CSV table of C-alpha atoms and ligand atoms in Angstrom, one decimal:
chain,number,residue,atom,x,y,z
I,200,MET,CA,0.1,-0.3,-0.1
I,201,THR,CA,1.3,3.5,-0.7
I,202,GLN,CA,1.4,6.1,1.9
I,203,HIS,CA,-1.4,8.0,-0.1
I,204,ASP,CA,-4.0,5.0,0.0
I,205,TYR,CA,-4.3,5.4,4.0
I,206,ARG,CA,-8.1,5.6,4.8
I,207,PHE,CA,-7.5,8.7,6.9
I,208,LEU,CA,-5.5,10.6,4.2
I,209,ARG,CA,-8.1,9.6,1.6
I,210,ALA,CA,-10.7,11.3,3.9
I,211,CYS,CA,-8.4,14.3,4.2
I,212,ARG,CA,-8.9,14.5,0.4
I,213,ARG,CA,-12.7,13.7,0.5
I,214,GLU,CA,-12.1,10.6,-1.4
I,215,PRO,CA,-14.4,7.6,-1.0
I,216,VAL,CA,-13.2,5.5,1.8
I,217,ASP,CA,-14.2,1.9,3.1
I,218,LYS,CA,-14.7,2.8,6.3
I,219,THR,CA,-14.9,6.5,8.1
I,220,PRO,CA,-11.4,6.7,9.6
I,221,VAL,CA,-11.2,7.6,13.2
I,222,TRP,CA,-8.4,9.2,15.6
I,223,PHE,CA,-8.5,10.9,18.8
I,224,MET,CA,-7.1,14.2,19.8
I,225,ARG,CA,-4.8,13.6,23.0
I,226,GLN,CA,-4.8,9.9,22.2
I,227,ALA,CA,-1.5,9.3,23.9
I,228,GLY,CA,-1.8,10.4,27.6
I,229,ARG,CA,-2.7,9.8,31.2
I,230,TYR,CA,-5.8,7.9,30.8
I,231,MET,CA,-3.8,5.2,29.4
I,232,PRO,CA,-2.0,2.9,32.2
I,233,GLU,CA,0.9,2.4,29.7
I,234,TYR,CA,1.4,6.3,29.8
I,235,ARG,CA,1.1,6.5,33.4
I,236,ALA,CA,3.9,3.7,33.8
I,237,ILE,CA,6.3,5.6,31.9
I,238,ARG,CA,5.1,9.4,33.7
I,239,THR,CA,6.0,7.5,37.0
I,240,ASN,CA,9.6,8.4,36.1
I,241,ASN,CA,9.8,10.8,33.4
I,242,THR,CA,8.0,14.5,33.3
I,243,LEU,CA,6.2,15.3,29.9
I,244,LEU,CA,9.4,17.4,29.0
I,245,ASP,CA,11.8,14.1,29.9
I,246,ILE,CA,9.4,11.9,27.3
I,247,CYS,CA,9.8,14.4,24.6
I,248,ALA,CA,13.5,14.8,25.2
I,249,GLN,CA,14.1,11.3,24.4
I,250,PRO,CA,13.2,10.0,20.6
I,251,GLU,CA,12.7,6.6,21.4
I,252,LEU,CA,10.4,7.2,24.4
I,253,ALA,CA,8.6,10.1,22.8
I,254,ALA,CA,8.0,7.5,19.9
I,255,GLU,CA,6.8,4.8,22.3
I,256,VAL,CA,4.2,6.6,23.7
I,257,THR,CA,3.1,7.8,20.3
I,258,LEU,CA,2.4,4.1,19.3
I,259,GLN,CA,0.9,3.1,22.6
I,260,PRO,CA,-2.8,4.2,21.4
I,261,VAL,CA,-2.1,2.6,18.0
I,262,ASN,CA,-1.4,-0.6,19.7
I,263,ALA,CA,-4.7,-0.2,22.1
I,264,LEU,CA,-7.1,1.3,19.8
I,265,ASP,CA,-8.6,0.4,16.4
I,266,ILE,CA,-7.4,3.6,14.9
I,267,ASP,CA,-6.8,5.0,11.5
I,268,ALA,CA,-3.7,7.8,12.4
I,269,ALA,CA,-0.9,8.4,14.9
I,270,ILE,CA,0.0,11.8,16.0
I,271,ILE,CA,3.2,12.4,17.3
I,272,PHE,CA,3.6,12.7,21.0
I,273,ALA,CA,4.7,16.4,21.9
I,274,ASP,CA,3.4,19.8,22.8
I,275,ILE,CA,2.1,22.9,21.2
I,276,LEU,CA,4.6,24.7,23.6
I,277,LEU,CA,7.7,22.8,23.1
I,278,PRO,CA,9.0,24.7,20.5
I,279,LEU,CA,8.9,27.9,22.4
I,280,VAL,CA,11.9,26.6,24.6
I,281,PRO,CA,14.6,27.4,22.0
I,282,MET,CA,13.0,30.6,21.4
I,283,GLY,CA,14.0,31.7,24.7
I,284,ILE,CA,10.9,30.8,26.4
I,285,GLN,CA,11.2,29.1,30.0
I,286,LEU,CA,8.6,26.6,30.0
I,287,ARG,CA,7.6,23.7,32.6
I,288,PHE,CA,4.2,21.7,33.7
I,289,ALA,CA,3.5,22.2,37.0
I,290,LYS,CA,1.8,19.8,38.8
I,291,GLY,CA,-2.1,20.8,39.1
I,292,GLU,CA,-1.6,24.0,37.2
I,293,GLY,CA,-0.5,23.0,33.6
I,294,PRO,CA,2.1,25.0,32.0
I,295,VAL,CA,3.8,27.7,33.6
I,296,ILE,CA,6.2,30.3,31.7
I,297,ASP,CA,8.4,31.9,33.9
I,298,ASN,CA,9.4,34.7,31.7
I,299,PRO,CA,6.3,35.9,30.0
I,300,VAL,CA,6.2,38.1,27.0
I,301,ARG,CA,4.9,41.6,27.8
I,302,THR,CA,7.0,44.3,25.9
I,303,ALA,CA,8.7,44.9,22.3
I,304,ALA,CA,12.1,44.1,24.0
I,305,ASP,CA,10.8,41.0,24.9
I,306,VAL,CA,9.3,40.2,21.4
I,307,ASP,CA,12.5,41.3,19.8
I,308,ALA,CA,14.6,38.7,21.8
I,309,LEU,CA,12.7,35.5,20.9
I,310,LYS,CA,14.9,33.6,18.5
I,311,VAL,CA,13.4,31.8,15.4
I,312,LEU,CA,15.8,28.7,14.4
I,313,ASP,CA,15.3,26.2,11.9
I,314,PRO,CA,13.6,23.0,13.4
I,315,GLU,CA,16.7,20.6,12.9
I,316,GLU,CA,18.4,22.9,15.3
I,317,ALA,CA,15.5,23.9,17.4
I,318,THR,CA,13.5,20.9,18.0
I,319,PRO,CA,15.6,17.7,16.9
I,320,THR,CA,14.4,15.2,19.4
I,321,THR,CA,10.7,16.1,17.9
I,322,LEU,CA,11.8,15.4,14.4
I,323,GLU,CA,13.8,12.5,15.5
I,324,ALA,CA,10.9,10.9,17.0
I,325,ILE,CA,9.0,11.6,14.1
I,326,SER,CA,11.3,9.7,11.9
I,327,ILE,CA,11.1,6.5,14.1
I,328,VAL,CA,7.3,6.5,14.5
I,329,SER,CA,7.0,6.9,10.8
I,330,ARG,CA,9.3,4.4,9.9
I,331,GLU,CA,7.6,1.8,12.4
I,332,LEU,CA,4.1,3.0,10.7
I,333,GLU,CA,5.2,2.4,7.3
I,334,GLY,CA,2.4,0.6,5.3
I,335,LYS,CA,0.2,0.6,8.3
I,336,MET,CA,-1.1,4.3,9.1
I,337,PRO,CA,0.1,7.6,8.4
I,338,LEU,CA,1.6,10.0,11.6
I,339,ILE,CA,-0.2,13.4,11.8
I,340,GLY,CA,2.4,16.2,13.0
I,341,PHE,CA,1.2,19.4,14.7
I,342,ALA,CA,2.0,22.7,15.8
I,343,GLY,CA,0.1,25.1,18.1
I,344,GLY,CA,-1.8,28.1,15.9
I,345,PRO,CA,0.1,31.5,17.0
I,346,PHE,CA,-2.9,33.1,18.6
I,347,THR,CA,-3.1,29.7,21.2
I,348,VAL,CA,0.5,29.6,21.7
I,349,ALA,CA,0.9,33.5,22.5
I,350,SER,CA,-1.8,33.4,24.8
I,351,TYR,CA,0.2,30.9,27.0
I,352,MET,CA,3.5,33.1,26.2
I,353,ILE,CA,1.9,36.4,27.3
I,354,GLU,CA,-0.2,35.3,30.1
I,355,GLY,CA,2.5,32.7,31.3
I,356,GLY,CA,0.3,29.9,31.5
I,357,SER,CA,-3.5,29.1,31.1
I,358,SER,CA,-5.9,32.0,31.1
I,359,ARG,CA,-9.4,32.5,31.4
I,360,ASN,CA,-10.1,35.9,29.8
I,361,TYR,CA,-6.5,36.6,28.3
I,362,LEU,CA,-6.5,40.2,29.5
I,363,HIS,CA,-2.7,40.5,29.0
I,364,MET,CA,-3.1,39.2,25.5
I,365,LYS,CA,-5.5,41.1,24.4
I,366,GLY,CA,-4.4,44.1,26.1
I,367,LEU,CA,-1.3,44.0,23.6
I,368,MET,CA,-3.4,42.7,20.7
I,369,TYR,CA,-5.7,45.8,20.7
I,370,GLY,CA,-3.2,48.2,22.7
I,371,GLU,CA,0.1,47.6,20.9
I,372,PRO,CA,-0.8,46.4,17.5
I,373,GLU,CA,2.8,46.8,15.8
I,374,VAL,CA,4.3,44.8,18.6
I,375,TRP,CA,1.5,42.3,18.3
I,376,ASP,CA,2.4,42.0,14.5
I,377,ARG,CA,6.0,41.6,15.6
I,378,LEU,CA,5.3,38.7,17.6
I,379,MET,CA,2.8,36.8,15.4
I,380,THR,CA,5.2,37.3,12.3
I,381,LYS,CA,7.7,35.5,14.2
I,382,LEU,CA,5.3,32.7,15.8
I,383,SER,CA,4.0,32.0,12.1
I,384,ASP,CA,7.5,32.1,11.1
I,385,MET,CA,8.7,29.5,13.4
I,386,THR,CA,5.3,27.5,13.2
I,387,ALA,CA,5.5,27.1,9.2
I,388,ARG,CA,9.7,26.3,9.5
I,389,TYR,CA,8.8,23.8,12.3
I,390,LEU,CA,5.8,22.0,10.4
I,391,LEU,CA,7.9,22.0,7.0
I,392,GLY,CA,10.6,20.1,9.4
I,393,GLN,CA,8.1,17.5,10.6
I,394,ILE,CA,7.1,16.8,7.0
I,395,ARG,CA,10.6,16.3,6.0
I,396,ALA,CA,11.1,14.0,9.1
I,397,GLY,CA,7.9,11.8,7.8
I,398,ALA,CA,4.7,13.8,9.0
I,399,ALA,CA,2.0,12.4,6.3
I,400,ALA,CA,-0.6,15.3,7.7
I,401,VAL,CA,-0.2,18.1,9.9
I,402,GLN,CA,-2.8,19.9,12.2
I,403,ILE,CA,-2.8,23.5,13.4
I,404,PHE,CA,-4.2,23.3,17.2
I,405,ASP,CA,-5.6,27.0,16.8
I,406,SER,CA,-7.6,25.6,20.1
I,407,TRP,CA,-8.3,29.1,22.0
I,408,ALA,CA,-9.3,31.3,19.0
I,409,GLY,CA,-12.6,31.1,19.7
I,410,ALA,CA,-11.9,33.3,22.3
I,411,LEU,CA,-12.1,36.1,19.6
I,412,SER,CA,-15.1,37.7,18.1
I,413,PRO,CA,-14.9,36.3,14.0
I,414,HIS,CA,-14.0,40.2,13.2
I,415,ASP,CA,-10.8,40.4,15.4
I,416,TYR,CA,-9.8,36.8,14.4
I,417,ARG,CA,-10.0,37.8,10.6
I,418,GLN,CA,-8.2,41.1,11.0
I,419,ARG,CA,-5.5,40.3,13.9
I,420,VAL,CA,-5.1,36.3,13.7
I,421,MET,CA,-6.2,35.0,10.4
I,422,PRO,CA,-3.2,36.5,8.2
I,423,TYR,CA,-0.6,34.5,10.2
I,424,VAL,CA,-2.4,31.4,10.0
I,425,GLN,CA,-2.9,31.9,6.0
I,426,GLN,CA,1.0,32.2,6.1
I,427,ILE,CA,2.0,28.8,7.8
I,428,VAL,CA,-1.2,27.2,5.6
I,429,ASP,CA,0.2,28.5,2.5
I,430,ALA,CA,3.8,27.4,3.5
I,431,ILE,CA,2.7,23.6,3.7
I,432,LYS,CA,0.7,24.0,0.5
I,433,PRO,CA,3.3,23.3,-1.8
I,434,THR,CA,4.1,20.2,-0.1
I,435,GLY,CA,0.9,18.7,-0.9
I,436,VAL,CA,0.7,17.3,2.8
I,437,PRO,CA,-2.8,17.8,4.0
I,438,THR,CA,-3.4,20.2,6.8
I,439,ILE,CA,-6.1,20.3,9.2
I,440,VAL,CA,-7.2,23.3,11.1
I,441,PHE,CA,-8.9,22.9,14.5
I,442,GLY,CA,-10.2,25.2,17.4
I,443,THR,CA,-12.8,25.3,19.9
I,444,SER,CA,-15.8,27.5,20.6
I,445,THR,CA,-15.3,28.2,16.8
I,446,ALA,CA,-19.1,27.9,15.4
I,447,GLY,CA,-18.8,31.7,14.8
I,448,LEU,CA,-15.6,31.1,13.0
I,449,LEU,CA,-16.1,28.2,10.8
I,450,SER,CA,-17.0,29.8,7.8
I,451,THR,CA,-13.8,31.9,8.2
I,452,TYR,CA,-11.6,28.9,8.8
I,453,SER,CA,-12.7,27.1,5.6
I,454,GLU,CA,-11.3,30.2,3.7
I,455,LEU,CA,-7.8,29.3,5.0
I,456,GLY,CA,-7.8,26.8,2.4
I,457,THR,CA,-6.8,23.7,4.7
I,458,ASP,CA,-8.0,20.6,3.6
I,459,VAL,CA,-9.7,19.7,6.8
I,460,VAL,CA,-11.7,21.8,9.3
I,461,GLY,CA,-12.2,20.5,12.9
I,462,ALA,CA,-15.6,21.4,14.7
I,463,ASP,CA,-15.9,21.0,18.6
I,464,TRP,CA,-18.8,19.4,20.2
I,465,ARG,CA,-20.6,22.7,20.4
I,466,ILE,CA,-22.3,22.7,17.0
I,467,ASP,CA,-24.0,19.9,15.1
I,468,LEU,CA,-21.7,18.3,12.2
I,469,ASP,CA,-24.1,18.7,9.7
I,470,THR,CA,-24.5,22.7,10.4
I,471,ALA,CA,-20.7,22.8,11.0
I,472,TRP,CA,-20.3,20.9,7.2
I,473,ASP,CA,-22.5,23.5,5.8
I,474,LEU,CA,-20.9,26.7,7.3
I,475,ILE,CA,-17.3,25.0,6.0
I,476,GLY,CA,-18.8,23.8,2.8
I,477,PRO,CA,-18.9,20.8,0.7
I,478,ASP,CA,-15.4,21.3,-0.6
I,479,ARG,CA,-13.5,20.9,2.8
I,480,ALA,CA,-13.3,17.7,4.8
I,481,ILE,CA,-14.5,17.9,8.5
I,482,GLN,CA,-13.2,16.3,11.8
I,483,GLY,CA,-15.2,15.7,15.0
I,484,ASN,CA,-17.0,16.1,16.7
I,485,LEU,CA,-18.1,13.8,19.7
I,486,ASP,CA,-18.3,15.7,23.4
I,487,PRO,CA,-15.1,13.8,25.2
I,488,ALA,CA,-17.5,13.7,28.4
I,489,LEU,CA,-19.4,11.2,26.6
I,490,LEU,CA,-16.5,8.9,26.9
I,491,PHE,CA,-17.3,8.5,30.7
I,492,GLY,CA,-20.5,6.7,29.6
I,493,PRO,CA,-23.2,5.4,29.9
I,494,ARG,CA,-22.0,3.2,26.8
I,495,GLU,CA,-25.7,3.2,25.5
I,496,GLU,CA,-25.8,6.9,25.2
I,497,LEU,CA,-22.1,7.1,23.6
I,498,ASP,CA,-23.3,4.5,21.3
I,499,GLN,CA,-26.3,6.6,20.2
I,500,GLN,CA,-24.4,9.9,20.1
I,501,VAL,CA,-21.8,8.1,17.8
I,502,GLN,CA,-24.6,7.4,15.6
I,503,ARG,CA,-26.1,10.7,15.3
I,504,ILE,CA,-23.3,12.4,14.3
I,505,LEU,CA,-22.4,9.3,11.7
I,506,GLY,CA,-26.0,10.4,10.5
I,507,GLU,CA,-25.2,13.8,10.3
I,508,ALA,CA,-22.2,13.0,8.1
I,509,SER,CA,-24.6,10.6,6.1
I,510,GLY,CA,-21.7,9.0,4.4
I,511,ARG,CA,-20.7,12.0,2.3
I,512,PRO,CA,-16.7,11.7,1.8
I,513,GLY,CA,-14.3,13.4,3.9
I,514,HIS,CA,-15.8,12.8,7.2
I,515,ILE,CA,-12.7,12.1,9.7
I,516,PHE,CA,-14.4,11.0,13.0
I,517,ASN,CA,-12.7,12.4,16.3
I,518,LEU,CA,-13.7,14.1,19.4
I,519,GLY,CA,-14.5,17.9,19.5
I,520,HIS,CA,-11.6,18.3,21.7
I,521,GLY,CA,-9.1,16.4,23.6
I,522,ILE,CA,-9.5,13.1,25.6
I,523,LEU,CA,-9.9,14.0,29.3
I,524,PRO,CA,-7.5,12.7,32.0
I,525,GLU,CA,-9.7,9.9,33.3
I,526,THR,CA,-11.3,8.5,30.8
I,527,PRO,CA,-12.3,4.7,30.7
I,528,VAL,CA,-9.9,3.2,27.9
I,529,ASP,CA,-12.5,1.0,26.9
I,530,ASN,CA,-14.8,3.5,26.1
I,531,VAL,CA,-12.3,5.0,24.0
I,532,ARG,CA,-11.4,1.6,22.2
I,533,PHE,CA,-15.4,1.0,21.9
I,534,VAL,CA,-16.2,4.4,19.7
I,535,ALA,CA,-13.1,3.4,17.3
I,536,GLU,CA,-14.5,-0.2,16.9
I,537,ARG,CA,-17.9,1.0,16.3
I,538,VAL,CA,-17.3,3.8,13.8
I,539,HIS,CA,-15.6,1.3,11.6
I,540,GLU,CA,-18.4,-1.2,12.1
I,541,LEU,CA,-21.3,1.2,11.5
I,542,THR,CA,-19.5,2.7,8.4
I,543,ALA,CA,-18.1,-0.5,6.8
I,544,LYS,CA,-19.2,-0.7,3.1
M,683,LIG,O1,-2.8,14.2,21.2
M,683,LIG,C1,-1.9,13.6,21.4
M,683,LIG,O2,-1.5,12.5,21.8
M,683,LIG,C2,-0.4,14.2,20.8
M,683,LIG,C3,0.1,14.7,22.3
M,683,LIG,C4,-0.3,16.1,22.5
M,683,LIG,C5,0.1,17.2,24.0
M,683,LIG,N1,-0.6,18.1,23.9
M,683,LIG,C6,0.6,16.3,24.7
M,683,LIG,C7,0.7,16.6,26.3
M,683,LIG,C8,-1.0,17.2,21.8
M,683,LIG,C9,-1.6,17.1,20.6
M,683,LIG,C10,-1.0,18.4,23.0
M,683,LIG,C11,-1.7,19.9,22.4
M,683,LIG,C12,-1.8,21.0,23.5
M,683,LIG,N2,-1.0,21.3,24.4
M,683,LIG,C13,-2.7,22.0,22.9
M,683,LIG,C14,-3.8,22.1,22.0
M,683,LIG,C15,-4.7,20.9,22.1
M,683,LIG,C16,-5.9,21.2,22.9
M,683,LIG,O3,-5.9,20.5,24.1
M,683,LIG,O4,-6.3,22.2,23.0
M,683,LIG,C17,-2.5,22.5,24.1
M,683,LIG,C18,-3.5,24.1,24.6
M,683,LIG,C19,-1.2,22.4,24.8
M,683,LIG,C20,-0.9,23.0,26.2
M,683,LIG,C21,-1.0,21.8,27.4
M,683,LIG,N3,0.0,20.9,27.6
M,683,LIG,C22,-1.8,22.5,28.5
M,683,LIG,C23,-2.4,23.2,28.9
M,683,LIG,C24,-1.3,21.1,29.1
M,683,LIG,C25,-1.7,20.8,30.8
M,683,LIG,C26,-3.3,20.5,30.6
M,683,LIG,C27,-3.3,19.0,30.5
M,683,LIG,O5,-4.0,18.7,29.9
M,683,LIG,O6,-2.7,18.0,31.3
M,683,LIG,C28,-0.3,20.2,28.9
M,683,LIG,C29,0.2,19.3,29.1
M,683,LIG,C30,0.3,17.8,28.1
M,683,LIG,N4,0.5,17.9,26.9
M,683,LIG,C31,-0.1,16.7,28.5
M,683,LIG,C32,0.1,15.6,27.6
M,683,LIG,C33,-0.2,14.3,27.6
M,683,LIG,C34,-0.4,16.1,29.8
M,683,LIG,C35,0.7,16.0,30.9
M,683,LIG,C36,1.0,14.9,32.1
M,683,LIG,O7,1.5,13.7,31.3
M,683,LIG,O8,0.9,15.5,32.8
């Protein structure tokens, strides 16, 4: 089988498939006992610093679940470290950045390097996994969208209202432009490096873009995401853009020209597909909370979503956001098998 015949890549191109492909955002992680076993002796950053270990964790869900794509184990914030950002993951708090970017001088100090120099271990993990999966399934590479990444850089961690970031965006548009230009430059180079290393598709996690009005997204964020999408386009590698709370943004997203647009669960899949248009594939959109059961409700909601897709080519089954930490593995396994069973031609 050539790489181009994989069910997942066919769906990205809206070609007919034998079964609807399925994978899960955050499919490697704490809900898996195999991952927790590795995490007892290694931090997230330790795992990412060791290509063999990152490759092993990437393959854990591939071995445990009937899925159609792997996603490289890394984090959207890792490429900030070689830019000069001091990143750590604090227990119970999530990511913490000790030197948040707040001023023009902070922005100017950020370094943009080639990924072979900046993030060699992630590229090495991608080479290992893509060799390992040759003939079995494609490997998805990813990066954070510039708005989402900037939110952590500027706020210094997770945020509810993004007041520092929006203050900079609205108050100092010229500094904002310099920061977003650096981030989109770094991100385009990073994704191209992942593609050279073997990634067969790439997803942009624009996760928090739904915090903006569509007007402001278009004016102050979209041009930078567009630069990333345009840089990937000549490679022919399928692109996916995903964010949460994006019901108001989906038609704008579709103008970016990615092959696939992700939808979260706050919108029905058929409504979402109407908004992004028939010339794009769609990825989504089960509420991750449904993976906690009950099984019968979960089954019905899987069927509902497949009903909304109604067998149109170009549906990639996924969640509306990442798998949550305490999720029962059996329910994740059930969904993957059920999607295949219900859509088998
Ligand atoms: O999907 C996968 O299996 C690949 C790995 C992956 C991770 N992070 C590993 C990770 C991916 C695709 C991400 C993306 C990511 N990281 C996003 C975008 C997706 C989304 O959820 O919207 C964001 C916003 C981040 C930033 C981040 N990393 C946060 C906010 C946190 C802490 C909260 C949390 O979920 O734990 C992380 C840590 C993180 N990244 C973990 C994993 C497996 C948990 C680390 C641990 O083992 O303790």
